[in-house]
Amino acid sequence: MPELPAFDVMTATCPSRTSLARVANKWTAMVVIALSADRMRFRDLRATVDGISSKVLTETLRDLERDGIVIRHVYAEVPPRVEYELTALGRTLHAPIHALGSWAEDHISEVLAARESYDARQCP
Amino acid sequence: MPELPAFDVMTATCPSRTSLARVANKWTAMVVIALSADRMRFRDLRATVDGISSKVLTETLRDLERDGIVIRHVYAEVPPRVEYELTALGRTLHAPIHALGSWAEDHISEVLAARESYDARQCP
DNA sequence: GGTGGCTGGTTACCGATGGTGAGTGTAGGG
DNA sequence: CCCTACACTCACCATCGGTAACCAGCCACC
């Protein structure tokens, strides 16, 4: 009865594909990494995730909230305070995404070397 | 002398950021997953990664080749034959990306449930 | 009561990016 | 002589991500 995964990210129409598309995204990755340490407010996230715009951060957070990965806490204060936090589901995403971020940092020298030799080969 | 990572994906200007952007991408993820099993030719990749266009597959593969993640084998035959294979560096990327793909497949039901309740809350 | 600041957005706009469909070059087969 | 197979490449749109500017609500200050 343990049916093998009826879900396959390789299939264009499979819902898991749209989920992969959301999760395999640089902004998603950085927001999840930032939130994995602690819940944060909007402006701190914006500062931590260097280079993200308000609009894109808003959209990213709303999509993540819709998918049940982050939760939004609104405090009726002045000035307004809104905090974002990973849900239990979001915390399960931390390991894979953190691994990806670490990969980028750990292997950047190899990537840069590969680029250099590729570019040298292309335009002699 | 083992300096701690001078690289930080959270910094917009850090090279590792551009690397993360390439690697945290749905097409990249699917191509790497497809190639992790075995080297493949172009048309088989196109068939495996359901929904990708020739143009986008070509671009993705060229970027991955430039970053030293895949290697291109060209056979001077007619009709032409080109095979793509993960490099050693590419194979180190398999685990993180595969984890992400599995996450998407494993948690899709929770994601779909979250979406449903979110959408119900938004427009009653 | 006007001004400015704080916060978490929203909006208009615009260039980049993804996607489509058609075309290209080569050689063997019919 | 033409058709097919394969791996692209190109011209063309549609869509999307990104930027900059603005907004709402409340307070403190003048």
PDB file of C-alpha atoms (C1' of nucleotides) in Angstrom:
ATOM      1  CA  MET A   1       0.000   0.000   0.000  1.00  0.00           C
ATOM      2  CA  PRO A   2       2.890   2.410   0.388  1.00  0.00           C
ATOM      3  CA  GLU A   3       2.361   3.694  -3.113  1.00  0.00           C
ATOM      4  CA  LEU A   4       5.506   5.039  -4.638  1.00  0.00           C
ATOM      5  CA  PRO A   5       5.533   8.797  -5.129  1.00  0.00           C
ATOM      6  CA  ALA A   6       2.654   9.738  -7.357  1.00  0.00           C
ATOM      7  CA  PHE A   7       4.472  13.063  -7.465  1.00  0.00           C
ATOM      8  CA  ASP A   8       7.321  13.751  -9.813  1.00  0.00           C
ATOM      9  CA  VAL A   9       8.963  17.144 -10.188  1.00  0.00           C
ATOM     10  CA  MET A  10       9.982  16.224 -13.726  1.00  0.00           C
ATOM     11  CA  THR A  11       6.379  16.280 -14.865  1.00  0.00           C
ATOM     12  CA  ALA A  12       5.329  19.757 -15.930  1.00  0.00           C
ATOM     13  CA  THR A  13       1.770  19.419 -14.669  1.00  0.00           C
ATOM     14  CA  CYS A  14       2.629  17.889 -11.301  1.00  0.00           C
ATOM     15  CA  PRO A  15       1.909  20.208  -8.362  1.00  0.00           C
ATOM     16  CA  SER A  16       5.279  19.313  -6.880  1.00  0.00           C
ATOM     17  CA  ARG A  17       6.836  20.993  -9.897  1.00  0.00           C
ATOM     18  CA  THR A  18       5.335  24.367  -8.992  1.00  0.00           C
ATOM     19  CA  SER A  19       6.484  23.766  -5.446  1.00  0.00           C
ATOM     20  CA  LEU A  20      10.025  23.076  -6.635  1.00  0.00           C
ATOM     21  CA  ALA A  21       9.915  26.228  -8.725  1.00  0.00           C
ATOM     22  CA  ARG A  22       9.096  28.285  -5.650  1.00  0.00           C
ATOM     23  CA  VAL A  23      11.638  26.614  -3.452  1.00  0.00           C
ATOM     24  CA  ALA A  24      14.440  26.486  -6.038  1.00  0.00           C
ATOM     25  CA  ASN A  25      14.660  30.249  -6.162  1.00  0.00           C
ATOM     26  CA  LYS A  26      17.429  32.484  -4.936  1.00  0.00           C
ATOM     27  CA  TRP A  27      15.225  34.857  -2.967  1.00  0.00           C
ATOM     28  CA  THR A  28      13.335  32.009  -1.320  1.00  0.00           C
ATOM     29  CA  ALA A  29      16.637  30.412  -0.396  1.00  0.00           C
ATOM     30  CA  MET A  30      18.017  33.571   1.168  1.00  0.00           C
ATOM     31  CA  VAL A  31      14.840  34.368   3.076  1.00  0.00           C
ATOM     32  CA  VAL A  32      14.646  30.858   4.487  1.00  0.00           C
ATOM     33  CA  ILE A  33      18.314  30.975   5.499  1.00  0.00           C
ATOM     34  CA  ALA A  34      17.784  34.349   7.156  1.00  0.00           C
ATOM     35  CA  LEU A  35      14.692  33.166   9.014  1.00  0.00           C
ATOM     36  CA  SER A  36      16.215  29.879  10.117  1.00  0.00           C
ATOM     37  CA  ALA A  37      18.130  31.633  12.877  1.00  0.00           C
ATOM     38  CA  ASP A  38      15.244  33.573  14.298  1.00  0.00           C
ATOM     39  CA  ARG A  39      11.962  35.266  13.483  1.00  0.00           C
ATOM     40  CA  MET A  40      12.532  38.667  11.962  1.00  0.00           C
ATOM     41  CA  ARG A  41      10.707  41.793  11.041  1.00  0.00           C
ATOM     42  CA  PHE A  42      10.362  43.057   7.527  1.00  0.00           C
ATOM     43  CA  ARG A  43      12.987  45.748   7.628  1.00  0.00           C
ATOM     44  CA  ASP A  44      15.579  43.482   9.216  1.00  0.00           C
ATOM     45  CA  LEU A  45      14.961  40.845   6.574  1.00  0.00           C
ATOM     46  CA  ARG A  46      15.371  43.500   3.933  1.00  0.00           C
ATOM     47  CA  ALA A  47      18.723  44.447   5.459  1.00  0.00           C
ATOM     48  CA  THR A  48      19.882  40.858   5.911  1.00  0.00           C
ATOM     49  CA  VAL A  49      18.995  39.740   2.419  1.00  0.00           C
ATOM     50  CA  ASP A  50      21.235  42.292   0.808  1.00  0.00           C
ATOM     51  CA  GLY A  51      19.915  43.702  -2.445  1.00  0.00           C
ATOM     52  CA  ILE A  52      16.287  42.570  -2.221  1.00  0.00           C
ATOM     53  CA  SER A  53      13.632  45.196  -2.931  1.00  0.00           C
ATOM     54  CA  SER A  54      10.526  45.778  -0.855  1.00  0.00           C
ATOM     55  CA  LYS A  55       8.313  44.526  -3.622  1.00  0.00           C
ATOM     56  CA  VAL A  56      10.167  41.296  -4.172  1.00  0.00           C
ATOM     57  CA  LEU A  57      10.505  40.664  -0.462  1.00  0.00           C
ATOM     58  CA  THR A  58       6.784  41.238   0.007  1.00  0.00           C
ATOM     59  CA  GLU A  59       5.932  38.881  -2.837  1.00  0.00           C
ATOM     60  CA  THR A  60       8.383  36.238  -1.706  1.00  0.00           C
ATOM     61  CA  LEU A  61       7.046  36.342   1.852  1.00  0.00           C
ATOM     62  CA  ARG A  62       3.448  36.193   0.675  1.00  0.00           C
ATOM     63  CA  ASP A  63       4.147  33.194  -1.523  1.00  0.00           C
ATOM     64  CA  LEU A  64       5.984  31.464   1.316  1.00  0.00           C
ATOM     65  CA  GLU A  65       3.137  32.267   3.668  1.00  0.00           C
ATOM     66  CA  ARG A  66       0.622  30.869   1.193  1.00  0.00           C
ATOM     67  CA  ASP A  67       2.637  27.666   0.910  1.00  0.00           C
ATOM     68  CA  GLY A  68       2.734  27.324   4.681  1.00  0.00           C
ATOM     69  CA  ILE A  69       6.478  27.857   4.951  1.00  0.00           C
ATOM     70  CA  VAL A  70       6.457  31.102   6.903  1.00  0.00           C
ATOM     71  CA  ILE A  71       3.955  32.632   9.271  1.00  0.00           C
ATOM     72  CA  ARG A  72       3.218  36.304   9.594  1.00  0.00           C
ATOM     73  CA  HIS A  73       2.784  37.939  13.004  1.00  0.00           C
ATOM     74  CA  VAL A  74       1.215  41.388  12.887  1.00  0.00           C
ATOM     75  CA  TYR A  75       1.336  43.617  15.953  1.00  0.00           C
ATOM     76  CA  ALA A  76      -1.112  46.491  16.068  1.00  0.00           C
ATOM     77  CA  GLU A  77       1.420  49.039  17.186  1.00  0.00           C
ATOM     78  CA  VAL A  78       2.650  52.341  15.940  1.00  0.00           C
ATOM     79  CA  PRO A  79       4.838  52.284  14.012  1.00  0.00           C
ATOM     80  CA  PRO A  80       3.601  48.941  12.694  1.00  0.00           C
ATOM     81  CA  ARG A  81       5.480  45.781  13.500  1.00  0.00           C
ATOM     82  CA  VAL A  82       5.302  42.622  11.449  1.00  0.00           C
ATOM     83  CA  GLU A  83       7.414  39.584  12.169  1.00  0.00           C
ATOM     84  CA  TYR A  84       8.003  36.572   9.984  1.00  0.00           C
ATOM     85  CA  GLU A  85       8.830  33.133  11.271  1.00  0.00           C
ATOM     86  CA  LEU A  86       9.423  29.720   9.743  1.00  0.00           C
ATOM     87  CA  THR A  87       6.628  27.234  10.362  1.00  0.00           C
ATOM     88  CA  ALA A  88       7.334  23.602  11.221  1.00  0.00           C
ATOM     89  CA  LEU A  89       7.112  22.895   7.501  1.00  0.00           C
ATOM     90  CA  GLY A  90       9.479  25.757   6.804  1.00  0.00           C
ATOM     91  CA  ARG A  91      11.974  24.342   9.252  1.00  0.00           C
ATOM     92  CA  THR A  92      12.043  21.071   7.313  1.00  0.00           C
ATOM     93  CA  LEU A  93      13.135  23.137   4.336  1.00  0.00           C
ATOM     94  CA  HIS A  94      16.046  24.635   6.174  1.00  0.00           C
ATOM     95  CA  ALA A  95      18.459  21.702   5.784  1.00  0.00           C
ATOM     96  CA  PRO A  96      18.167  21.340   1.989  1.00  0.00           C
ATOM     97  CA  ILE A  97      18.335  25.075   1.385  1.00  0.00           C
ATOM     98  CA  HIS A  98      21.157  25.635   3.810  1.00  0.00           C
ATOM     99  CA  ALA A  99      23.061  22.862   2.032  1.00  0.00           C
ATOM    100  CA  LEU A 100      22.594  24.705  -1.232  1.00  0.00           C
ATOM    101  CA  GLY A 101      23.812  27.980   0.248  1.00  0.00           C
ATOM    102  CA  SER A 102      26.835  26.282   1.748  1.00  0.00           C
ATOM    103  CA  TRP A 103      27.568  24.624  -1.553  1.00  0.00           C
ATOM    104  CA  ALA A 104      27.622  28.019  -3.244  1.00  0.00           C
ATOM    105  CA  GLU A 105      30.031  29.374  -0.649  1.00  0.00           C
ATOM    106  CA  ASP A 106      32.231  26.274  -0.457  1.00  0.00           C
ATOM    107  CA  HIS A 107      32.657  25.703  -4.173  1.00  0.00           C
ATOM    108  CA  ILE A 108      32.808  29.238  -5.443  1.00  0.00           C
ATOM    109  CA  SER A 109      36.540  29.067  -6.145  1.00  0.00           C
ATOM    110  CA  GLU A 110      36.056  26.028  -8.371  1.00  0.00           C
ATOM    111  CA  VAL A 111      33.161  27.727 -10.133  1.00  0.00           C
ATOM    112  CA  LEU A 112      35.171  30.879 -10.714  1.00  0.00           C
ATOM    113  CA  ALA A 113      38.104  28.853 -12.039  1.00  0.00           C
ATOM    114  CA  ALA A 114      35.789  26.943 -14.390  1.00  0.00           C
ATOM    115  CA  ARG A 115      34.310  30.185 -15.671  1.00  0.00           C
ATOM    116  CA  GLU A 116      37.699  31.665 -16.314  1.00  0.00           C
ATOM    117  CA  SER A 117      38.918  28.702 -18.318  1.00  0.00           C
ATOM    118  CA  TYR A 118      35.602  28.499 -20.207  1.00  0.00           C
ATOM    119  CA  ASP A 119      35.735  32.162 -21.147  1.00  0.00           C
ATOM    120  CA  ALA A 120      39.381  31.813 -22.174  1.00  0.00           C
ATOM    121  CA  ARG A 121      38.445  28.924 -24.469  1.00  0.00           C
ATOM    122  CA  GLN A 122      35.557  30.808 -26.077  1.00  0.00           C
ATOM    123  CA  CYS A 123      37.331  34.000 -27.160  1.00  0.00           C
ATOM    124  CA  PRO A 124      41.001  33.403 -27.903  1.00  0.00           C
TER     125      PRO A 124
ATOM    126  CA  MET B   1      45.533  30.262   7.940  1.00  0.00           C
ATOM    127  CA  PRO B   2      42.243  28.504   7.206  1.00  0.00           C
ATOM    128  CA  GLU B   3      40.392  31.783   6.997  1.00  0.00           C
ATOM    129  CA  LEU B   4      36.723  31.476   7.664  1.00  0.00           C
ATOM    130  CA  PRO B   5      34.531  31.920   4.607  1.00  0.00           C
ATOM    131  CA  ALA B   6      35.187  35.304   3.134  1.00  0.00           C
ATOM    132  CA  PHE B   7      32.166  34.379   1.016  1.00  0.00           C
ATOM    133  CA  ASP B   8      28.622  35.099   2.044  1.00  0.00           C
ATOM    134  CA  VAL B   9      25.614  34.498  -0.180  1.00  0.00           C
ATOM    135  CA  MET B  10      23.733  37.215   1.674  1.00  0.00           C
ATOM    136  CA  THR B  11      26.008  39.877   0.256  1.00  0.00           C
ATOM    137  CA  ALA B  12      24.781  41.104  -3.101  1.00  0.00           C
ATOM    138  CA  THR B  13      28.236  41.638  -4.559  1.00  0.00           C
ATOM    139  CA  CYS B  14      29.735  38.348  -3.401  1.00  0.00           C
ATOM    140  CA  PRO B  15      30.486  35.933  -6.259  1.00  0.00           C
ATOM    141  CA  SER B  16      28.916  33.129  -4.260  1.00  0.00           C
ATOM    142  CA  ARG B  17      25.638  35.019  -4.578  1.00  0.00           C
ATOM    143  CA  THR B  18      25.655  34.704  -8.366  1.00  0.00           C
ATOM    144  CA  SER B  19      26.548  31.067  -7.934  1.00  0.00           C
ATOM    145  CA  LEU B  20      23.588  30.551  -5.603  1.00  0.00           C
ATOM    146  CA  ALA B  21      21.341  32.291  -8.095  1.00  0.00           C
ATOM    147  CA  ARG B  22      22.340  29.822 -10.795  1.00  0.00           C
ATOM    148  CA  VAL B  23      22.064  26.808  -8.591  1.00  0.00           C
ATOM    149  CA  ALA B  24      18.835  27.823  -6.845  1.00  0.00           C
ATOM    150  CA  ASN B  25      16.878  27.653 -10.088  1.00  0.00           C
ATOM    151  CA  LYS B  26      14.191  25.206 -11.123  1.00  0.00           C
ATOM    152  CA  TRP B  27      15.694  24.347 -14.497  1.00  0.00           C
ATOM    153  CA  THR B  28      19.162  23.878 -13.064  1.00  0.00           C
ATOM    154  CA  ALA B  29      17.722  21.647 -10.363  1.00  0.00           C
ATOM    155  CA  MET B  30      15.858  19.450 -12.816  1.00  0.00           C
ATOM    156  CA  VAL B  31      18.780  19.157 -15.220  1.00  0.00           C
ATOM    157  CA  VAL B  32      21.150  18.178 -12.412  1.00  0.00           C
ATOM    158  CA  ILE B  33      18.658  15.623 -11.102  1.00  0.00           C
ATOM    159  CA  ALA B  34      18.237  14.194 -14.589  1.00  0.00           C
ATOM    160  CA  LEU B  35      21.979  13.984 -15.172  1.00  0.00           C
ATOM    161  CA  SER B  36      22.765  12.516 -11.781  1.00  0.00           C
ATOM    162  CA  ALA B  37      21.659   9.080 -12.929  1.00  0.00           C
ATOM    163  CA  ASP B  38      23.629   9.013 -16.145  1.00  0.00           C
ATOM    164  CA  ARG B  39      25.054  11.123 -18.922  1.00  0.00           C
ATOM    165  CA  MET B  40      22.390  12.010 -21.438  1.00  0.00           C
ATOM    166  CA  ARG B  41      22.002  13.431 -24.865  1.00  0.00           C
ATOM    167  CA  PHE B  42      20.194  16.638 -25.567  1.00  0.00           C
ATOM    168  CA  ARG B  43      16.924  15.209 -26.825  1.00  0.00           C
ATOM    169  CA  ASP B  44      16.645  12.780 -23.942  1.00  0.00           C
ATOM    170  CA  LEU B  45      17.207  15.587 -21.458  1.00  0.00           C
ATOM    171  CA  ARG B  46      14.544  17.575 -23.231  1.00  0.00           C
ATOM    172  CA  ALA B  47      12.164  14.645 -22.858  1.00  0.00           C
ATOM    173  CA  THR B  48      13.092  13.968 -19.229  1.00  0.00           C
ATOM    174  CA  VAL B  49      12.802  17.556 -18.096  1.00  0.00           C
ATOM    175  CA  ASP B  50       9.194  17.810 -19.141  1.00  0.00           C
ATOM    176  CA  GLY B  51       8.188  21.216 -20.451  1.00  0.00           C
ATOM    177  CA  ILE B  52      11.604  22.739 -21.059  1.00  0.00           C
ATOM    178  CA  SER B  53      12.145  24.358 -24.445  1.00  0.00           C
ATOM    179  CA  SER B  54      15.206  23.797 -26.604  1.00  0.00           C
ATOM    180  CA  LYS B  55      16.306  27.340 -26.106  1.00  0.00           C
ATOM    181  CA  VAL B  56      16.094  27.287 -22.343  1.00  0.00           C
ATOM    182  CA  LEU B  57      17.722  23.860 -22.132  1.00  0.00           C
ATOM    183  CA  THR B  58      20.589  25.049 -24.320  1.00  0.00           C
ATOM    184  CA  GLU B  59      21.078  28.145 -22.172  1.00  0.00           C
ATOM    185  CA  THR B  60      20.882  26.225 -18.923  1.00  0.00           C
ATOM    186  CA  LEU B  61      23.398  23.657 -20.124  1.00  0.00           C
ATOM    187  CA  ARG B  62      25.785  26.323 -21.351  1.00  0.00           C
ATOM    188  CA  ASP B  63      25.655  28.143 -18.041  1.00  0.00           C
ATOM    189  CA  LEU B  64      26.230  24.892 -16.165  1.00  0.00           C
ATOM    190  CA  GLU B  65      29.102  24.043 -18.492  1.00  0.00           C
ATOM    191  CA  ARG B  66      30.644  27.447 -17.921  1.00  0.00           C
ATOM    192  CA  ASP B  67      30.433  26.975 -14.160  1.00  0.00           C
ATOM    193  CA  GLY B  68      32.143  23.608 -14.442  1.00  0.00           C
ATOM    194  CA  ILE B  69      29.080  21.640 -13.350  1.00  0.00           C
ATOM    195  CA  VAL B  70      28.437  19.714 -16.557  1.00  0.00           C
ATOM    196  CA  ILE B  71      30.716  18.658 -19.368  1.00  0.00           C
ATOM    197  CA  ARG B  72      29.740  18.468 -23.001  1.00  0.00           C
ATOM    198  CA  HIS B  73      30.794  15.527 -25.164  1.00  0.00           C
ATOM    199  CA  VAL B  74      30.397  16.163 -28.883  1.00  0.00           C
ATOM    200  CA  TYR B  75      30.572  13.297 -31.341  1.00  0.00           C
ATOM    201  CA  ALA B  76      31.240  14.206 -34.952  1.00  0.00           C
ATOM    202  CA  GLU B  77      28.482  12.054 -36.356  1.00  0.00           C
ATOM    203  CA  VAL B  78      25.466  12.547 -38.504  1.00  0.00           C
ATOM    204  CA  PRO B  79      22.966  13.122 -37.172  1.00  0.00           C
ATOM    205  CA  PRO B  80      24.980  14.922 -34.489  1.00  0.00           C
ATOM    206  CA  ARG B  81      25.296  13.451 -31.039  1.00  0.00           C
ATOM    207  CA  VAL B  82      26.008  15.518 -27.955  1.00  0.00           C
ATOM    208  CA  GLU B  83      26.068  14.076 -24.489  1.00  0.00           C
ATOM    209  CA  TYR B  84      26.046  15.936 -21.204  1.00  0.00           C
ATOM    210  CA  GLU B  85      27.541  14.623 -18.012  1.00  0.00           C
ATOM    211  CA  LEU B  86      27.983  15.923 -14.489  1.00  0.00           C
ATOM    212  CA  THR B  87      31.574  16.789 -13.608  1.00  0.00           C
ATOM    213  CA  ALA B  88      33.063  15.925 -10.226  1.00  0.00           C
ATOM    214  CA  LEU B  89      31.963  19.361  -9.092  1.00  0.00           C
ATOM    215  CA  GLY B  90      28.511  18.732 -10.500  1.00  0.00           C
ATOM    216  CA  ARG B  91      28.276  15.509  -8.561  1.00  0.00           C
ATOM    217  CA  THR B  92      28.903  17.384  -5.311  1.00  0.00           C
ATOM    218  CA  LEU B  93      25.834  19.417  -6.182  1.00  0.00           C
ATOM    219  CA  HIS B  94      23.645  16.382  -6.560  1.00  0.00           C
ATOM    220  CA  ALA B  95      22.966  15.787  -2.876  1.00  0.00           C
ATOM    221  CA  PRO B  96      21.716  19.319  -2.037  1.00  0.00           C
ATOM    222  CA  ILE B  97      19.618  19.567  -5.181  1.00  0.00           C
ATOM    223  CA  HIS B  98      18.207  16.106  -4.874  1.00  0.00           C
ATOM    224  CA  ALA B  99      17.236  16.943  -1.300  1.00  0.00           C
ATOM    225  CA  LEU B 100      15.355  19.952  -2.578  1.00  0.00           C
ATOM    226  CA  GLY B 101      13.554  17.922  -5.234  1.00  0.00           C
ATOM    227  CA  SER B 102      12.615  15.288  -2.679  1.00  0.00           C
ATOM    228  CA  TRP B 103      11.384  17.965  -0.341  1.00  0.00           C
ATOM    229  CA  ALA B 104       9.066  19.263  -3.046  1.00  0.00           C
ATOM    230  CA  GLU B 105       7.684  15.790  -3.661  1.00  0.00           C
ATOM    231  CA  ASP B 106       7.484  14.763  -0.010  1.00  0.00           C
ATOM    232  CA  HIS B 107       5.808  17.889   1.328  1.00  0.00           C
ATOM    233  CA  ILE B 108       3.535  18.757  -1.548  1.00  0.00           C
ATOM    234  CA  SER B 109       0.413  17.654   0.300  1.00  0.00           C
ATOM    235  CA  GLU B 110       1.198  20.014   3.194  1.00  0.00           C
ATOM    236  CA  VAL B 111       1.916  22.810   0.731  1.00  0.00           C
ATOM    237  CA  LEU B 112      -1.344  22.230  -1.111  1.00  0.00           C
ATOM    238  CA  ALA B 113      -3.258  22.157   2.161  1.00  0.00           C
ATOM    239  CA  ALA B 114      -1.629  25.414   3.266  1.00  0.00           C
ATOM    240  CA  ARG B 115      -2.504  27.047  -0.045  1.00  0.00           C
ATOM    241  CA  GLU B 116      -6.091  25.967   0.206  1.00  0.00           C
ATOM    242  CA  SER B 117      -6.562  27.373   3.683  1.00  0.00           C
ATOM    243  CA  TYR B 118      -4.704  30.564   2.752  1.00  0.00           C
ATOM    244  CA  ASP B 119      -6.882  31.138  -0.302  1.00  0.00           C
ATOM    245  CA  ALA B 120     -10.011  30.396   1.733  1.00  0.00           C
ATOM    246  CA  ARG B 121      -8.960  33.027   4.277  1.00  0.00           C
ATOM    247  CA  GLN B 122      -8.277  35.672   1.639  1.00  0.00           C
ATOM    248  CA  CYS B 123     -11.550  35.637  -0.277  1.00  0.00           C
ATOM    249  CA  PRO B 124     -14.480  34.497   1.849  1.00  0.00           C
TER     250      PRO B 124
ATOM    251  C1'  DG C   1      -2.183  72.192  12.094  1.00  0.00           C
ATOM    252  C1'  DG C   2       1.642  71.406   9.417  1.00  0.00           C
ATOM    253  C1'  DT C   3       5.902  68.866   9.073  1.00  0.00           C
ATOM    254  C1'  DG C   4       8.726  65.065   9.338  1.00  0.00           C
ATOM    255  C1'  DG C   5       9.798  60.371  10.618  1.00  0.00           C
ATOM    256  C1'  DC C   6       8.866  55.540  11.259  1.00  0.00           C
ATOM    257  C1'  DT C   7       7.156  51.173   9.218  1.00  0.00           C
ATOM    258  C1'  DG C   8       5.375  47.958   5.890  1.00  0.00           C
ATOM    259  C1'  DG C   9       3.832  48.040   2.246  1.00  0.00           C
ATOM    260  C1'  DT C  10       1.787  49.352  -3.015  1.00  0.00           C
ATOM    261  C1'  DT C  11       2.040  51.212  -7.728  1.00  0.00           C
ATOM    262  C1'  DA C  12       3.716  52.420 -12.290  1.00  0.00           C
ATOM    263  C1'  DC C  13       6.994  51.421 -15.188  1.00  0.00           C
ATOM    264  C1'  DC C  14      10.740  48.884 -17.762  1.00  0.00           C
ATOM    265  C1'  DG C  15      14.220  45.835 -19.110  1.00  0.00           C
ATOM    266  C1'  DA C  16      15.360  41.001 -18.713  1.00  0.00           C
ATOM    267  C1'  DT C  17      13.881  36.440 -19.058  1.00  0.00           C
ATOM    268  C1'  DG C  18      11.192  32.566 -20.484  1.00  0.00           C
ATOM    269  C1'  DG C  19       8.528  30.479 -24.171  1.00  0.00           C
ATOM    270  C1'  DT C  20       7.065  29.532 -29.199  1.00  0.00           C
ATOM    271  C1'  DG C  21       7.643  28.328 -33.713  1.00  0.00           C
ATOM    272  C1'  DA C  22      10.227  28.308 -37.605  1.00  0.00           C
ATOM    273  C1'  DG C  23      14.723  27.789 -39.814  1.00  0.00           C
ATOM    274  C1'  DT C  24      19.708  25.630 -40.433  1.00  0.00           C
ATOM    275  C1'  DG C  25      23.388  22.218 -41.684  1.00  0.00           C
ATOM    276  C1'  DT C  26      24.792  17.555 -42.701  1.00  0.00           C
ATOM    277  C1'  DA C  27      24.547  12.773 -44.300  1.00  0.00           C
ATOM    278  C1'  DG C  28      22.278   8.513 -45.028  1.00  0.00           C
ATOM    279  C1'  DG C  29      18.005   6.174 -46.683  1.00  0.00           C
ATOM    280  C1'  DG C  30      14.125   5.661 -49.874  1.00  0.00           C
TER     281       DG C  30
ATOM    282  C1'  DC D   1      15.778  14.471 -55.068  1.00  0.00           C
ATOM    283  C1'  DC D   2      13.643  14.763 -51.016  1.00  0.00           C
ATOM    284  C1'  DC D   3      12.823  13.377 -46.338  1.00  0.00           C
ATOM    285  C1'  DT D   4      14.343  12.445 -41.690  1.00  0.00           C
ATOM    286  C1'  DA D   5      17.136  12.917 -37.486  1.00  0.00           C
ATOM    287  C1'  DC D   6      19.484  15.930 -34.226  1.00  0.00           C
ATOM    288  C1'  DA D   7      21.205  19.852 -31.901  1.00  0.00           C
ATOM    289  C1'  DC D   8      20.837  23.920 -32.036  1.00  0.00           C
ATOM    290  C1'  DT D   9      19.798  29.205 -33.491  1.00  0.00           C
ATOM    291  C1'  DC D  10      16.881  33.155 -34.476  1.00  0.00           C
ATOM    292  C1'  DA D  11      12.971  36.338 -34.511  1.00  0.00           C
ATOM    293  C1'  DC D  12       9.372  37.344 -32.033  1.00  0.00           C
ATOM    294  C1'  DC D  13       6.089  37.885 -27.926  1.00  0.00           C
ATOM    295  C1'  DA D  14       4.391  37.393 -23.235  1.00  0.00           C
ATOM    296  C1'  DT D  15       5.415  37.407 -18.748  1.00  0.00           C
ATOM    297  C1'  DC D  16       8.008  38.342 -14.845  1.00  0.00           C
ATOM    298  C1'  DG D  17      11.429  40.114 -11.787  1.00  0.00           C
ATOM    299  C1'  DG D  18      13.363  44.494 -10.412  1.00  0.00           C
ATOM    300  C1'  DT D  19      13.568  49.649  -9.436  1.00  0.00           C
ATOM    301  C1'  DA D  20      12.052  53.916  -7.807  1.00  0.00           C
ATOM    302  C1'  DA D  21       8.610  56.551  -6.173  1.00  0.00           C
ATOM    303  C1'  DC D  22       4.755  57.014  -3.514  1.00  0.00           C
ATOM    304  C1'  DC D  23       1.055  55.868   0.398  1.00  0.00           C
ATOM    305  C1'  DA D  24      -1.367  55.079   5.109  1.00  0.00           C
ATOM    306  C1'  DG D  25      -1.410  55.554   9.830  1.00  0.00           C
ATOM    307  C1'  DC D  26       0.227  57.377  13.954  1.00  0.00           C
ATOM    308  C1'  DC D  27       3.318  59.976  16.825  1.00  0.00           C
ATOM    309  C1'  DA D  28       6.466  63.926  18.270  1.00  0.00           C
ATOM    310  C1'  DC D  29       7.778  68.320  17.556  1.00  0.00           C
ATOM    311  C1'  DC D  30       7.261  73.198  16.338  1.00  0.00           C
TER     312       DC D  30
END
